[in-house]
Amino acid sequence: MNKVIFIGRLSKDAQVRGSSDRPIVAFTLAVNSPMPNGETDTQWFSCSAFNTLAKFLAGVLPKKGTRVLIEGKVKRRTFTDSQGVEKTDMEVIVDHFQFIDPRDPRPDTSATDGGQSAYAHDAQARAPHDIWR
């Protein structure tokens, strides 16, 4: 079985690639793990979302520092860098994306929306702040 679950923060704003009808949303997730000596070890994961989840994320574009929970699978990819050297990288293909600390990304959203963030108002949300592909 190939499944990972992470809680972390976006290290920069999510980026949209691909076309408007088939977007790919890419982001880097910083995940902190406590160490026995009291320090924190931070791991960085490249993540990509596709299909319905990517369309939703392209609409809200999560920002740097947003705390999220993701579920997905790890995939190895090979690419050629700008110097022509072939490299291998691991990335998480995101199947589930959930905002942990919801914040309203739209300044014009009313504060009288029952405590829900604007994220929950976008299409195909199964529950507030909970999006499945």
Coordinates of C-alpha atoms in Angstrom, one line a residue:
M1 CA 0.0 0.0 0.0
N2 CA 1.3 3.5 -0.9
K3 CA -0.4 6.1 1.4
V4 CA 0.9 9.1 3.3
I5 CA -0.8 11.5 5.6
F6 CA 0.9 14.8 6.6
I7 CA 0.0 17.8 8.6
G8 CA 2.1 20.8 7.8
R9 CA 2.3 24.4 6.4
L10 CA 2.7 25.5 2.8
S11 CA 6.2 26.9 2.4
K12 CA 5.1 29.3 -0.4
D13 CA 1.9 30.1 -2.3
A14 CA 0.4 27.2 -4.3
Q15 CA 1.0 27.5 -8.0
V16 CA -1.3 26.5 -10.9
R17 CA 0.1 24.8 -14.0
G18 CA -1.6 23.3 -17.0
S19 CA -4.8 24.6 -18.6
S20 CA -7.8 26.2 -17.0
D21 CA -9.9 23.1 -17.8
R22 CA -7.2 20.7 -16.5
P23 CA -5.2 22.5 -13.9
I24 CA -2.4 21.0 -11.8
V25 CA -1.8 22.7 -8.5
A26 CA 1.7 22.3 -7.0
F27 CA 2.9 23.3 -3.6
T28 CA 5.6 22.5 -1.0
L29 CA 4.6 21.3 2.4
A30 CA 6.8 21.8 5.5
V31 CA 6.2 19.0 8.1
N32 CA 7.7 19.3 11.6
S33 CA 8.6 16.3 13.6
P34 CA 9.7 16.5 17.2
M35 CA 13.1 15.1 18.1
P36 CA 14.0 13.3 21.4
N37 CA 16.3 16.1 22.3
G38 CA 13.4 18.7 22.2
E39 CA 14.4 20.1 18.8
T40 CA 12.2 20.0 15.7
D41 CA 13.1 18.3 12.4
T42 CA 11.5 19.8 9.3
Q43 CA 10.9 17.8 6.2
W44 CA 9.9 19.4 2.9
F45 CA 7.5 17.6 0.5
S46 CA 6.7 18.5 -3.1
C47 CA 3.0 18.0 -3.7
S48 CA 0.7 18.0 -6.7
A49 CA -3.1 17.9 -7.0
F50 CA -5.1 17.0 -10.1
N51 CA -8.7 16.8 -11.3
T52 CA -11.5 18.1 -9.1
L53 CA -9.2 18.8 -6.2
A54 CA -6.9 20.9 -8.4
K55 CA -9.9 22.9 -9.8
F56 CA -11.0 23.7 -6.3
L57 CA -7.4 24.6 -5.1
A58 CA -6.9 26.8 -8.2
G59 CA -10.0 28.8 -7.1
V60 CA -8.8 29.5 -3.6
L61 CA -5.0 29.2 -4.1
P62 CA -3.8 28.4 -0.6
K63 CA -1.1 30.9 0.6
K64 CA 2.2 30.5 2.3
G65 CA 1.9 29.5 6.0
T66 CA -1.6 27.9 5.6
R67 CA -1.8 24.8 7.8
V68 CA -3.3 21.8 6.1
L69 CA -3.7 18.0 6.3
I70 CA -3.1 16.1 3.1
E71 CA -3.4 12.4 2.2
G72 CA -2.0 10.9 -0.9
K73 CA 0.6 8.6 -2.4
V74 CA 4.3 9.0 -3.0
K75 CA 5.4 8.9 -6.6
R76 CA 9.0 9.0 -8.0
R77 CA 9.5 11.2 -11.0
T78 CA 12.5 11.7 -13.2
F79 CA 13.3 15.0 -14.9
T80 CA 16.2 16.8 -16.6
D81 CA 17.4 20.0 -15.0
S82 CA 18.5 23.1 -16.7
Q83 CA 22.1 21.8 -17.0
G84 CA 20.9 18.7 -18.8
V85 CA 21.4 16.4 -15.8
E86 CA 18.8 13.7 -15.2
K87 CA 17.5 13.8 -11.7
T88 CA 15.0 11.8 -9.6
D89 CA 12.6 13.3 -7.1
M90 CA 9.8 12.1 -4.9
E91 CA 6.5 13.9 -4.8
V92 CA 3.2 13.4 -3.1
I93 CA 0.1 13.1 -5.4
V94 CA -2.6 14.6 -3.2
D95 CA -5.9 12.8 -3.0
H96 CA -7.3 14.6 0.0
F97 CA -6.7 18.2 1.2
Q98 CA -8.1 19.7 4.4
F99 CA -7.6 23.2 5.8
I100 CA -6.7 22.9 9.5
D101 CA -6.8 26.6 10.5
P102 CA -9.3 28.0 8.1
R103 CA -8.9 31.7 7.2
D104 CA -11.0 33.7 4.9
P105 CA -9.0 34.2 1.7
R106 CA -11.5 36.7 0.2
P107 CA -11.6 40.1 1.9
D108 CA -15.2 40.7 0.7
T109 CA -16.7 37.6 2.5
S110 CA -19.1 38.5 5.2
A111 CA -18.3 37.5 8.8
T112 CA -21.9 36.3 9.2
D113 CA -21.4 33.0 7.3
G114 CA -22.0 30.8 10.3
G115 CA -18.3 30.5 11.1
Q116 CA -17.4 28.9 7.8
S117 CA -14.5 30.1 5.7
A118 CA -15.0 31.0 2.1
Y119 CA -13.2 27.7 1.3
A120 CA -16.4 25.8 2.1
H121 CA -18.4 27.7 -0.4
D122 CA -16.6 26.4 -3.4
A123 CA -17.9 23.6 -5.5
Q124 CA -17.7 20.0 -4.6
A125 CA -16.8 20.4 -0.9
R126 CA -18.1 17.4 1.0
A127 CA -17.8 19.2 4.3
P128 CA -16.5 22.6 5.4
H129 CA -12.7 22.7 4.6
D130 CA -12.7 19.1 3.5
I131 CA -12.1 18.4 -0.2
W132 CA -11.8 15.0 -1.9
R133 CA -10.6 14.4 -5.5

